[in-house]
Amino acid sequence: MREASYNVYNSPAWFAVGAAFTSVQPEAGGETWKLAPGPAPEASVGVSVYLPRGRGVLPLPARAMEIDKLAVVRLSKNPLGAVRVDEGLGLVTYLARVGPDAPLDAPPTGFDMGVPAAESVAVARIAADLGLAGRPPAERLAAVAAFFRTRFRYSTYADRPLGQSPLEDFLLRRRSGHCEYFATATVLVLRAAGVPARYATGYSVQEWSRLEQRYVVRARHAHSWALGWVEGAWRDLDTTPPVWADEEAAVASAFEPVSDVGSWAVFLFSRWRYGEGEEGVARYLVWLLVPLVLGLAWRLYGRRRIGRVTTEAARDEPAPRHAGADSEFYLIADRLAAAGLGRGPAEPVSTWIDRLEAAHAPVTADALRGIAELHYRYRFDPAGIGVDERHALRARVEAWLAERAGAARARAHD
C-alpha cells in the first residue's frame, strides 16, 4: 500500500518537488471520490486508517483510481500519486478501487533523472559494471533487481562510514542495509542507466490477524521501494531482500499478543465513536475482550516459562544475535533468487514453494517444504530445535544445493 512517492534526493532525505496538492471534488452523495478518469475499476480493497487530528495521507493499493465510502470534508492529491485528507475524522474506512493502469502518477519530468554529485560516481560505476547502457528499459530493471538480490543482504544496523557518503558506502563496501538504502540506491542506479525513477514509501501488507479476521499493518511494516518508468508506465521495483519481514518480526515484543487485544479494542471503540461500528459493537465489546485477554495472558505466561527453561539449559552456548539468523535455508533462498525464482516481498514461504511447484520449477518442492518447516521452527519456535535437528537442517540444505547443482551441470551437458 503506497502513501507517497518522491523525485528529488538530497542526502539523507527525499523530497517531492513540483508536486503541489490540488482538490478532489466528490461525486453526488459526497462519499465517492474519482481520482482520475479511466475505465471501470477492476477490483477494490477495504482500508481503515487512523488520521491524527483528522488529517493525513491515505495508503492506497497500486493503480488506485477511485475511493468510495470515504466520509471526509476535503480531499486532495498530487501528481506523484499521494492522496491526502485535509479535513476528516480520527478514523476513516473506505474502499479503494483499482484499474488496469496507474492514472494517479504523472509521467516523468527532469526531476526523475537527477543524481546528486555526492553519489554520482558510485551509481555510475554500478550502472557501467552491469552493462545497462543500450539495453531495453525492462531489461535494465531486471538486471538491477538481480544485482541487489544476489549481492546484498538485509540488516537494520549500519556503522558510520568514513570519507564516503552513506549510500556510496552501501553500494561499494558494506552491501547491507535496510529498505531505505535499497530503494534509494535502486532509484539512483536506474537514473544513471537512463531510466526515470522515483522513491516510494508505504506499507507491506503481510500479516493476517486471526483475532480480527483481516490484515493488519504495524509500524514495522513500513517500507520503501523504487518506481521505474518502463513502456509508458510506472512499475514497482522492490529490491530489499524478502527476509526483511522475518527479521523485523523476530524482534517484536513478547507482549505483542496482549497489546494486539488492546489495539483491537481501541479500533472497535473508534469505529463506534465515529459512527462506523458494526451493529452491536458497544454491547458485546467488553464481554468479548475478557476471555481474549485471559487466554492471551495465559499463552504469554506459557511462552515465558518455555523460554526460561530453554535459556537456562543453553546458557553456556553462544547464540546468534537472533535465533535462526545463521540458518542455511537462506542459502537456498539466495540460490533461487539468483536464478530468477526468488520469493516475492512478504510472500509466505509455503505460498512461494507452491508457486514454484505450479510453475514446474526444478526445486524438489517436497524436500524444500521439509527444510522450510525445520527452518521456521529454528527461527521462531520459542523452544527452538534440538542438536540433531540442527545438524539435519544443515545436511538437508547441503543435499538440496548439491542436487540442484548436479541438475544444472547435467542440463549444461545436454
Short mmCIF file of C-alpha atoms in Angstrom, two decimals:
data_model
loop_
_atom_site.label_atom_id
_atom_site.label_comp_id
_atom_site.label_asym_id
_atom_site.label_seq_id
_atom_site.Cartn_x
_atom_site.Cartn_y
_atom_site.Cartn_z
CA MET A 1 0.00 0.00 0.00
CA ARG A 2 1.68 3.19 -1.16
CA GLU A 3 1.35 6.51 0.63
CA ALA A 4 3.62 8.78 -1.40
CA SER A 5 6.48 9.00 -3.86
CA TYR A 6 9.36 11.45 -4.18
CA ASN A 7 11.54 12.72 -7.00
CA VAL A 8 14.50 14.68 -5.56
CA TYR A 9 17.19 13.22 -3.31
CA ASN A 10 19.31 15.42 -1.06
CA SER A 11 21.10 13.09 1.36
CA PRO A 12 19.79 11.80 3.66
CA ALA A 13 16.20 12.67 2.64
CA TRP A 14 13.84 12.54 -0.34
CA PHE A 15 11.58 15.44 -1.35
CA ALA A 16 8.53 15.90 -3.58
CA VAL A 17 9.41 18.86 -5.80
CA GLY A 18 6.88 20.40 -8.18
CA ALA A 19 4.15 18.26 -6.66
CA ALA A 20 1.55 20.65 -5.28
CA PHE A 21 -1.72 19.19 -3.99
CA THR A 22 -4.97 20.02 -5.79
CA SER A 23 -8.53 19.50 -4.55
CA VAL A 24 -10.59 16.45 -5.49
CA GLN A 25 -14.34 17.02 -5.73
CA PRO A 26 -16.71 14.29 -4.53
CA GLU A 27 -19.39 12.73 -6.67
CA ALA A 28 -23.07 13.06 -5.82
CA GLY A 29 -23.63 11.71 -2.32
CA GLY A 30 -20.32 13.04 -1.05
CA GLU A 31 -18.56 9.72 -0.34
CA THR A 32 -17.21 8.76 -3.78
CA TRP A 33 -14.02 10.46 -5.00
CA LYS A 34 -12.78 9.87 -8.55
CA LEU A 35 -9.02 10.37 -8.56
CA ALA A 36 -8.53 10.05 -12.31
CA PRO A 37 -10.53 9.29 -15.45
CA GLY A 38 -10.38 5.83 -16.89
CA PRO A 39 -12.23 2.56 -17.48
CA ALA A 40 -14.41 1.00 -14.82
CA PRO A 41 -12.46 -0.24 -11.76
CA GLU A 42 -11.48 -3.90 -11.79
CA ALA A 43 -11.28 -4.61 -8.05
CA SER A 44 -11.45 -2.94 -4.65
CA VAL A 45 -9.66 -3.10 -1.30
CA GLY A 46 -11.22 -2.08 2.03
CA VAL A 47 -8.99 0.02 4.29
CA SER A 48 -9.35 1.51 7.78
CA VAL A 49 -6.74 4.04 8.92
CA TYR A 50 -6.28 6.45 11.80
CA LEU A 51 -5.84 10.14 10.93
CA PRO A 52 -4.34 12.26 13.72
CA ARG A 53 -6.40 15.46 14.04
CA GLY A 54 -8.44 14.28 11.05
CA ARG A 55 -5.66 14.87 8.52
CA GLY A 56 -3.21 12.61 6.74
CA VAL A 57 -2.12 10.76 3.60
CA LEU A 58 -4.18 7.69 2.67
CA PRO A 59 -2.44 4.38 1.95
CA LEU A 60 -3.68 3.09 -1.40
CA PRO A 61 -3.04 -0.03 -3.49
CA ALA A 62 -1.26 0.19 -6.82
CA ARG A 63 -3.36 1.60 -9.70
CA ALA A 64 -5.97 3.20 -7.40
CA MET A 65 -8.33 5.35 -9.43
CA GLU A 66 -11.36 5.86 -7.16
CA ILE A 67 -12.14 5.97 -3.44
CA ASP A 68 -15.63 5.04 -2.29
CA LYS A 69 -17.46 5.25 1.05
CA LEU A 70 -14.99 7.84 2.34
CA ALA A 71 -16.79 10.32 4.60
CA VAL A 72 -14.47 13.35 4.76
CA VAL A 73 -14.91 17.06 4.13
CA ARG A 74 -11.90 17.76 1.91
CA LEU A 75 -9.60 15.55 -0.16
CA SER A 76 -6.62 16.46 -2.35
CA LYS A 77 -3.99 14.72 -4.49
CA ASN A 78 -0.61 15.47 -6.04
CA PRO A 79 0.99 14.38 -9.35
CA LEU A 80 3.29 11.92 -7.57
CA GLY A 81 0.39 9.69 -6.52
CA ALA A 82 -0.28 10.89 -2.96
CA VAL A 83 -3.88 11.37 -1.78
CA ARG A 84 -4.44 13.44 1.36
CA VAL A 85 -7.40 14.01 3.66
CA ASP A 86 -7.36 17.70 4.59
CA GLU A 87 -10.38 17.58 6.89
CA GLY A 88 -11.96 14.44 8.27
CA LEU A 89 -12.39 12.19 11.31
CA GLY A 90 -9.86 10.46 13.52
CA LEU A 91 -10.61 7.10 11.88
CA VAL A 92 -11.73 6.63 8.28
CA THR A 93 -12.81 3.49 6.45
CA TYR A 94 -13.00 3.37 2.67
CA LEU A 95 -12.95 1.22 -0.46
CA ALA A 96 -10.01 1.84 -2.80
CA ARG A 97 -10.96 0.80 -6.32
CA VAL A 98 -8.18 -0.08 -8.77
CA GLY A 99 -7.98 -0.05 -12.55
CA PRO A 100 -5.71 -1.50 -15.23
CA ASP A 101 -3.09 1.26 -15.05
CA ALA A 102 -1.75 3.92 -12.65
CA PRO A 103 -3.53 7.18 -13.58
CA LEU A 104 -2.54 8.98 -10.37
CA ASP A 105 1.17 9.16 -11.22
CA ALA A 106 2.17 11.84 -13.71
CA PRO A 107 4.70 10.98 -16.45
CA PRO A 108 8.37 11.60 -15.65
CA THR A 109 9.99 15.02 -15.64
CA GLY A 110 13.59 16.14 -15.40
CA PHE A 111 13.44 15.71 -11.63
CA ASP A 112 13.08 11.95 -12.15
CA MET A 113 16.54 11.72 -13.73
CA GLY A 114 18.63 13.67 -11.22
CA VAL A 115 21.59 12.07 -9.41
CA PRO A 116 23.33 14.12 -6.66
CA ALA A 117 27.02 14.79 -7.17
CA ALA A 118 27.99 13.02 -3.94
CA GLU A 119 26.52 9.73 -5.23
CA SER A 120 27.08 10.13 -8.97
CA VAL A 121 30.44 8.33 -9.17
CA ALA A 122 29.24 5.28 -7.24
CA VAL A 123 25.95 4.83 -9.10
CA ALA A 124 27.58 5.43 -12.49
CA ARG A 125 30.14 2.75 -11.66
CA ILE A 126 27.42 0.24 -10.77
CA ALA A 127 25.45 1.05 -13.93
CA ALA A 128 28.58 0.57 -16.04
CA ASP A 129 29.56 -2.68 -14.29
CA LEU A 130 26.09 -4.07 -15.01
CA GLY A 131 26.31 -3.14 -18.68
CA LEU A 132 22.97 -1.34 -18.64
CA ALA A 133 23.64 1.10 -21.47
CA GLY A 134 21.75 0.29 -24.66
CA ARG A 135 19.55 -2.40 -23.13
CA PRO A 136 15.73 -2.10 -23.18
CA PRO A 137 14.33 -0.43 -20.03
CA ALA A 138 12.63 -3.63 -18.86
CA GLU A 139 15.95 -5.49 -19.04
CA ARG A 140 17.65 -2.72 -17.10
CA LEU A 141 15.10 -3.10 -14.31
CA ALA A 142 15.61 -6.86 -14.26
CA ALA A 143 19.40 -6.53 -14.16
CA VAL A 144 19.28 -4.01 -11.31
CA ALA A 145 16.87 -6.24 -9.36
CA ALA A 146 19.15 -9.27 -9.80
CA PHE A 147 22.19 -7.23 -8.72
CA PHE A 148 20.68 -6.24 -5.38
CA ARG A 149 19.04 -9.63 -4.88
CA THR A 150 22.24 -11.66 -5.28
CA ARG A 151 24.98 -9.39 -3.92
CA PHE A 152 23.40 -7.63 -0.94
CA ARG A 153 21.83 -8.63 2.36
CA TYR A 154 19.33 -7.04 4.72
CA SER A 155 20.41 -5.52 8.04
CA THR A 156 18.96 -2.98 10.44
CA TYR A 157 22.31 -1.62 11.63
CA ALA A 158 24.92 0.35 9.70
CA ASP A 159 28.16 1.77 11.05
CA ARG A 160 29.04 5.34 10.13
CA PRO A 161 31.29 5.39 7.02
CA LEU A 162 34.48 7.45 6.92
CA GLY A 163 35.22 9.52 3.83
CA GLN A 164 32.18 8.27 1.89
CA SER A 165 28.51 9.13 1.69
CA PRO A 166 26.29 6.52 3.38
CA LEU A 167 24.88 5.45 0.02
CA GLU A 168 28.31 5.15 -1.60
CA ASP A 169 29.42 3.02 1.33
CA PHE A 170 26.29 0.86 0.93
CA LEU A 171 26.91 0.31 -2.78
CA LEU A 172 30.67 -0.21 -2.84
CA ARG A 173 31.73 -1.56 0.56
CA ARG A 174 29.14 -2.67 3.08
CA ARG A 175 26.46 -4.03 0.75
CA SER A 176 23.95 -4.47 3.55
CA GLY A 177 21.27 -2.18 4.90
CA HIS A 178 17.57 -1.60 5.37
CA CYS A 179 14.88 -0.79 2.83
CA GLU A 180 15.66 2.94 2.60
CA TYR A 181 19.16 2.12 1.35
CA PHE A 182 17.91 -0.42 -1.18
CA ALA A 183 15.17 1.85 -2.52
CA THR A 184 17.38 4.94 -2.78
CA ALA A 185 20.24 3.05 -4.42
CA THR A 186 17.86 1.39 -6.88
CA VAL A 187 16.33 4.71 -7.91
CA LEU A 188 19.71 6.37 -8.48
CA VAL A 189 21.22 3.41 -10.35
CA LEU A 190 18.18 3.31 -12.65
CA ARG A 191 18.54 7.03 -13.30
CA ALA A 192 22.24 6.61 -14.04
CA ALA A 193 21.21 3.95 -16.57
CA GLY A 194 18.77 6.34 -18.26
CA VAL A 195 15.54 5.06 -16.70
CA PRO A 196 13.34 7.68 -14.96
CA ALA A 197 12.71 6.56 -11.40
CA ARG A 198 11.06 7.66 -8.15
CA TYR A 199 11.29 6.72 -4.48
CA ALA A 200 8.06 5.30 -2.99
CA THR A 201 7.00 4.84 0.63
CA GLY A 202 4.13 2.98 2.23
CA TYR A 203 3.45 -0.34 3.91
CA SER A 204 3.85 -4.01 3.12
CA VAL A 205 0.54 -5.76 3.82
CA GLN A 206 1.57 -9.21 5.01
CA GLU A 207 0.04 -10.18 8.37
CA TRP A 208 -3.36 -11.84 8.67
CA SER A 209 -4.95 -11.45 12.10
CA ARG A 210 -6.97 -14.47 13.17
CA LEU A 211 -8.28 -12.36 16.02
CA GLU A 212 -9.72 -9.65 13.77
CA GLN A 213 -10.18 -11.73 10.59
CA ARG A 214 -8.48 -9.09 8.48
CA TYR A 215 -4.98 -7.98 7.50
CA VAL A 216 -3.31 -5.67 10.00
CA VAL A 217 -0.47 -3.25 9.31
CA ARG A 218 2.06 -2.42 12.01
CA ALA A 219 4.68 0.31 12.23
CA ARG A 220 7.36 -2.28 11.45
CA HIS A 221 5.63 -2.99 8.12
CA ALA A 222 6.60 0.48 6.86
CA HIS A 223 8.56 0.03 3.65
CA SER A 224 10.30 1.83 0.78
CA TRP A 225 10.80 0.76 -2.82
CA ALA A 226 11.51 2.17 -6.29
CA LEU A 227 9.28 3.09 -9.22
CA GLY A 228 10.75 2.77 -12.72
CA TRP A 229 9.29 4.21 -15.93
CA VAL A 230 9.04 1.40 -18.49
CA GLU A 231 6.99 1.32 -21.69
CA GLY A 232 4.93 4.35 -20.73
CA ALA A 233 4.01 3.28 -17.19
CA TRP A 234 5.43 3.32 -13.67
CA ARG A 235 6.44 -0.12 -12.39
CA ASP A 236 7.11 -1.08 -8.77
CA LEU A 237 10.61 -2.43 -8.16
CA ASP A 238 11.33 -3.68 -4.64
CA THR A 239 14.95 -4.80 -4.28
CA THR A 240 15.03 -5.20 -0.49
CA PRO A 241 15.73 -8.88 0.33
CA PRO A 242 12.40 -10.50 1.26
CA VAL A 243 13.83 -11.74 4.56
CA TRP A 244 13.37 -8.18 5.90
CA ALA A 245 9.84 -9.02 7.05
CA ASP A 246 11.07 -12.04 9.05
CA GLU A 247 13.94 -10.04 10.53
CA GLU A 248 11.61 -7.30 11.74
CA ALA A 249 9.06 -9.77 13.12
CA ALA A 250 11.76 -11.67 15.02
CA VAL A 251 12.50 -8.72 17.28
CA ALA A 252 8.86 -7.96 18.11
CA SER A 253 7.96 -7.61 21.77
CA ALA A 254 6.91 -10.74 23.65
CA PHE A 255 3.92 -8.73 24.88
CA GLU A 256 2.66 -8.09 21.35
CA PRO A 257 -0.29 -10.55 21.65
CA VAL A 258 -1.58 -8.65 24.66
CA SER A 259 -1.09 -5.25 23.04
CA ASP A 260 -2.88 -6.56 19.95
CA VAL A 261 -6.01 -7.14 22.01
CA GLY A 262 -5.80 -3.59 23.33
CA SER A 263 -5.29 -2.22 19.82
CA TRP A 264 -8.29 -4.14 18.57
CA ALA A 265 -10.39 -2.80 21.43
CA VAL A 266 -9.35 0.75 20.56
CA PHE A 267 -10.20 0.09 16.91
CA LEU A 268 -13.68 -1.21 17.75
CA PHE A 269 -14.29 1.70 20.10
CA SER A 270 -13.11 4.17 17.44
CA ARG A 271 -15.46 2.67 14.87
CA TRP A 272 -18.33 3.03 17.32
CA ARG A 273 -17.25 6.55 18.27
CA TYR A 274 -17.06 7.75 14.68
CA GLY A 275 -20.27 6.02 13.67
CA GLU A 276 -18.66 3.21 11.65
CA GLY A 277 -19.05 0.27 14.02
CA GLU A 278 -20.86 -2.90 13.16
CA GLU A 279 -24.26 -3.35 14.79
CA GLY A 280 -23.90 -4.30 18.44
CA VAL A 281 -20.24 -3.29 18.91
CA ALA A 282 -20.97 -1.25 22.03
CA ARG A 283 -22.97 -4.12 23.53
CA TYR A 284 -20.54 -7.01 23.15
CA LEU A 285 -17.14 -5.26 23.22
CA VAL A 286 -16.39 -5.75 26.93
CA TRP A 287 -17.69 -9.33 27.09
CA LEU A 288 -15.68 -10.25 24.01
CA LEU A 289 -12.42 -8.86 25.33
CA VAL A 290 -12.45 -10.50 28.77
CA PRO A 291 -11.87 -14.13 27.60
CA LEU A 292 -9.43 -12.98 24.93
CA VAL A 293 -7.28 -11.11 27.43
CA LEU A 294 -7.26 -14.08 29.81
CA GLY A 295 -6.42 -16.55 27.04
CA LEU A 296 -3.62 -14.47 25.57
CA ALA A 297 -2.17 -13.73 29.01
CA TRP A 298 -2.01 -17.49 29.67
CA ARG A 299 -0.30 -18.07 26.32
CA LEU A 300 2.23 -15.37 27.10
CA TYR A 301 2.91 -16.91 30.53
CA GLY A 302 3.46 -20.30 28.89
CA ARG A 303 5.87 -18.83 26.35
CA ARG A 304 7.88 -17.16 29.11
CA ARG A 305 8.14 -20.45 31.01
CA ILE A 306 9.36 -22.30 27.93
CA GLY A 307 11.81 -19.54 27.08
CA ARG A 308 13.24 -19.51 30.61
CA VAL A 309 13.90 -23.24 30.69
CA THR A 310 15.49 -23.17 27.24
CA THR A 311 17.73 -20.24 28.14
CA GLU A 312 18.99 -21.91 31.32
CA ALA A 313 19.73 -25.17 29.53
CA ALA A 314 21.72 -23.43 26.80
CA ARG A 315 23.37 -20.74 28.88
CA ASP A 316 26.88 -21.91 28.06
CA GLU A 317 26.32 -21.96 24.29
CA PRO A 318 26.97 -18.81 22.25
CA ALA A 319 23.92 -17.85 20.20
CA PRO A 320 23.49 -15.67 17.11
CA ARG A 321 22.04 -12.22 17.54
CA HIS A 322 18.60 -13.51 16.52
CA ALA A 323 17.70 -17.16 16.81
CA GLY A 324 17.98 -18.85 13.44
CA ALA A 325 19.83 -15.97 11.79
CA ASP A 326 22.52 -18.46 10.71
CA SER A 327 20.04 -20.88 9.13
CA GLU A 328 21.33 -22.49 5.93
CA PHE A 329 17.85 -22.08 4.45
CA TYR A 330 18.92 -18.58 3.41
CA LEU A 331 21.48 -20.17 1.06
CA ILE A 332 18.60 -21.81 -0.79
CA ALA A 333 16.67 -18.53 -0.89
CA ASP A 334 19.70 -16.75 -2.34
CA ARG A 335 20.32 -19.50 -4.91
CA LEU A 336 16.72 -19.42 -6.13
CA ALA A 337 16.70 -15.62 -6.20
CA ALA A 338 19.82 -15.64 -8.37
CA ALA A 339 18.01 -17.98 -10.76
CA GLY A 340 15.04 -15.62 -11.03
CA LEU A 341 12.88 -17.80 -8.78
CA GLY A 342 13.04 -15.62 -5.69
CA ARG A 343 10.38 -15.18 -3.07
CA GLY A 344 8.19 -12.11 -3.51
CA PRO A 345 8.14 -9.31 -0.93
CA ALA A 346 6.32 -10.60 2.18
CA GLU A 347 5.26 -13.76 0.28
CA PRO A 348 4.76 -16.65 2.73
CA VAL A 349 7.30 -19.42 2.20
CA SER A 350 4.57 -22.03 1.74
CA THR A 351 2.93 -19.92 -0.97
CA TRP A 352 6.31 -19.38 -2.62
CA ILE A 353 7.03 -23.11 -2.77
CA ASP A 354 3.52 -23.85 -4.08
CA ARG A 355 4.05 -21.22 -6.79
CA LEU A 356 7.38 -22.73 -7.83
CA GLU A 357 5.86 -26.21 -7.94
CA ALA A 358 2.91 -25.00 -10.03
CA ALA A 359 5.36 -23.39 -12.47
CA HIS A 360 7.24 -26.73 -12.73
CA ALA A 361 10.43 -25.09 -11.48
CA PRO A 362 13.23 -27.61 -10.75
CA VAL A 363 13.18 -27.13 -6.98
CA THR A 364 12.22 -30.55 -5.48
CA ALA A 365 9.27 -28.95 -3.71
CA ASP A 366 8.61 -31.70 -1.15
CA ALA A 367 12.19 -31.60 0.11
CA LEU A 368 12.05 -27.82 0.18
CA ARG A 369 8.89 -27.87 2.31
CA GLY A 370 10.57 -30.10 4.87
CA ILE A 371 13.61 -27.82 5.01
CA ALA A 372 11.40 -24.76 5.36
CA GLU A 373 9.49 -26.35 8.24
CA LEU A 374 12.73 -27.03 10.13
CA HIS A 375 13.99 -23.53 9.34
CA TYR A 376 10.90 -21.85 10.74
CA ARG A 377 10.99 -23.92 13.90
CA TYR A 378 14.64 -22.96 14.31
CA ARG A 379 13.84 -19.33 13.56
CA PHE A 380 10.66 -18.69 15.54
CA ASP A 381 9.77 -21.58 17.87
CA PRO A 382 10.47 -20.40 21.47
CA ALA A 383 11.67 -23.94 22.28
CA GLY A 384 14.00 -23.99 19.28
CA ILE A 385 15.19 -27.27 17.73
CA GLY A 386 17.44 -29.97 19.11
CA VAL A 387 21.07 -30.58 18.18
CA ASP A 388 20.16 -33.50 15.89
CA GLU A 389 17.56 -31.41 14.09
CA ARG A 390 20.07 -28.58 13.71
CA HIS A 391 22.51 -30.97 12.05
CA ALA A 392 19.66 -32.32 9.91
CA LEU A 393 18.76 -28.83 8.70
CA ARG A 394 22.34 -28.20 7.60
CA ALA A 395 22.65 -31.59 5.92
CA ARG A 396 19.33 -31.32 4.09
CA VAL A 397 20.20 -27.88 2.75
CA GLU A 398 23.60 -29.11 1.56
CA ALA A 399 21.97 -32.10 -0.13
CA TRP A 400 19.35 -29.87 -1.78
CA LEU A 401 22.01 -27.48 -3.08
CA ALA A 402 24.18 -30.35 -4.33
CA GLU A 403 21.23 -31.91 -6.14
CA ARG A 404 20.37 -28.62 -7.82
CA ALA A 405 24.00 -28.04 -8.83
CA GLY A 406 24.16 -31.53 -10.30
CA ALA A 407 20.97 -30.99 -12.25
CA ALA A 408 22.33 -27.70 -13.60
CA ARG A 409 25.54 -29.40 -14.76
CA ALA A 410 23.53 -32.17 -16.43
CA ARG A 411 21.45 -29.62 -18.33
CA ALA A 412 24.61 -27.81 -19.40
CA HIS A 413 25.99 -31.02 -20.93
CA ASP A 414 22.78 -31.82 -22.82
#
